[in-house]
Amino acid sequence: MTMDNGLNLGELITNKEYSDQNDQLINLYKHKGKKVLIFVSMHCVRCIELLPEIRTVRLPNTSVIIFSTGNQEDHEQLDDFFQRKMKIVSLTSVQMEQDFSVTTHPFFIVVDEHQQVCNKGTVYTGKDLLELVSANEGEKRKKLFSNLF
């Protein structure tokens, strides 16, 4: 997994508003709990191949937000494909770099309930995504148990 992309671990995500595929405003800070931010380019073959994998992954109690370089038509198709279960935000590659330091795709940022980046990486399969999201849970358990003894 590539780690030299995206915001630094422990860094706070941006407190900006974005419009989703339904022109609803989204503020990442208002999405309580864990979030997975997915960055894809509609010109990236690996990103397109990854989308069906994302659809099969179940992430309970986790908001999933896709940031895509696609146009309105692309996002309507993605919305149908994901059965309207995910927020899809249109961002240019330049905006992705400015707001999230993301320069390559596909890329994932996992954000904890305190709006901090707790994991990140380049993922190509659903299994890799689950590992990326669950890796932080193991670290939290280790810290909890080390504080008890």
XYZ file of C-alpha atoms in Angstrom:
149
model
C 0.000 0.000 0.000
C 1.207 3.487 -0.816
C 1.395 5.739 2.232
C 3.199 8.737 0.703
C -0.055 10.240 -0.512
C -2.897 11.941 1.315
C -3.057 13.748 4.626
C -0.664 12.642 7.355
C -1.773 10.164 10.005
C -3.228 12.078 12.958
C -3.953 15.148 10.829
C -7.458 16.662 10.941
C -9.519 16.528 7.767
C -10.796 19.711 6.189
C -13.904 21.321 7.641
C -15.439 22.268 4.294
C -18.790 21.687 2.673
C -19.161 19.744 -0.562
C -22.153 19.016 -2.800
C -23.055 15.376 -3.351
C -24.646 13.770 -6.411
C -28.064 15.063 -5.293
C -26.842 18.627 -4.728
C -27.092 18.130 -0.959
C -24.399 19.853 1.081
C -22.090 17.567 3.041
C -19.845 18.737 5.837
C -17.444 15.947 6.766
C -17.422 17.117 10.390
C -21.185 16.586 10.640
C -20.821 12.924 9.665
C -20.258 11.534 13.155
C -18.242 8.386 13.675
C -15.778 6.682 11.387
C -15.577 7.689 7.729
C -13.898 6.174 4.714
C -13.062 8.716 2.038
C -12.507 7.120 -1.357
C -10.716 9.069 -4.088
C -11.135 7.875 -7.671
C -10.544 9.207 -11.137
C -12.955 8.240 -13.873
C -9.913 8.069 -16.194
C -8.152 5.481 -14.028
C -8.581 1.841 -15.068
C -7.731 0.555 -11.588
C -10.335 2.881 -10.082
C -13.025 1.622 -12.451
C -12.054 -1.997 -11.705
C -12.213 -1.288 -7.960
C -15.773 0.099 -7.923
C -17.503 -3.344 -8.019
C -15.246 -4.446 -5.136
C -16.292 -1.427 -3.060
C -19.930 -2.315 -3.630
C -19.479 -5.724 -1.968
C -17.715 -4.438 1.168
C -19.832 -3.958 4.288
C -18.574 -1.347 6.732
C -21.052 -1.111 9.619
C -21.267 2.191 11.496
C -19.041 3.804 8.885
C -19.886 6.585 6.430
C -18.443 6.013 2.975
C -17.946 9.057 0.766
C -16.599 8.798 -2.760
C -14.706 11.762 -4.193
C -14.634 11.397 -7.963
C -13.297 13.361 -10.901
C -16.377 12.309 -12.882
C -19.086 14.499 -14.329
C -22.789 14.574 -13.425
C -23.628 11.697 -15.788
C -20.828 9.553 -14.296
C -22.141 10.255 -10.812
C -25.725 9.416 -11.734
C -24.488 6.032 -13.005
C -22.393 5.509 -9.857
C -25.382 6.428 -7.688
C -27.474 3.774 -9.461
C -24.643 1.248 -9.252
C -24.222 1.779 -5.490
C -28.023 1.721 -5.043
C -27.990 5.239 -3.577
C -26.160 4.048 -0.453
C -23.091 6.287 -0.748
C -22.434 9.964 -1.061
C -20.585 10.878 -4.261
C -18.788 14.208 -4.465
C -17.336 15.699 -7.622
C -13.810 17.053 -7.134
C -11.120 17.814 -9.638
C -7.697 16.260 -9.155
C -6.444 19.730 -8.169
C -9.149 20.039 -5.469
C -8.306 16.550 -4.159
C -4.683 17.601 -3.788
C -5.528 20.959 -2.179
C -8.074 19.617 0.329
C -6.713 16.121 1.065
C -3.148 15.974 -0.379
C -4.291 13.137 -2.652
C -2.317 12.956 -5.886
C -2.803 9.349 -7.050
C -5.852 7.149 -7.487
C -7.451 5.043 -6.206
C -6.723 6.230 -2.690
C -8.483 5.803 0.645
C -8.398 7.819 3.851
C -9.920 6.396 7.030
C -11.072 9.072 9.477
C -11.908 8.420 13.132
C -14.681 9.955 15.231
C -12.376 12.884 16.119
C -11.970 13.879 12.432
C -8.365 12.638 12.394
C -6.772 10.490 9.718
C -6.220 7.098 11.352
C -5.191 5.153 8.252
C -4.711 5.646 4.541
C -3.479 3.838 1.500
C -3.837 2.715 -2.071
C -6.231 -0.211 -2.254
C -7.107 -2.412 -5.234
C -9.447 -5.021 -3.711
C -12.318 -5.205 -1.262
C -10.181 -7.371 1.015
C -7.460 -4.694 1.085
C -10.097 -2.079 1.951
C -11.355 -4.152 4.891
C -7.775 -4.554 6.143
C -7.168 -0.811 5.849
C -10.335 0.040 7.785
C -9.899 -2.630 10.458
C -6.157 -2.013 11.012
C -6.935 0.960 13.232
C -9.307 -1.095 15.409
C -6.470 -3.448 16.324
C -4.252 -0.525 17.313
C -6.998 0.929 19.541
C -7.394 -2.425 21.324
C -3.626 -2.665 21.862
C -3.560 0.838 23.402
C -6.537 0.053 25.632
C -4.977 -3.146 26.955
C -1.544 -1.569 27.401
C -3.137 1.172 29.531
C -4.861 -1.430 31.725
C -1.636 -3.252 32.683
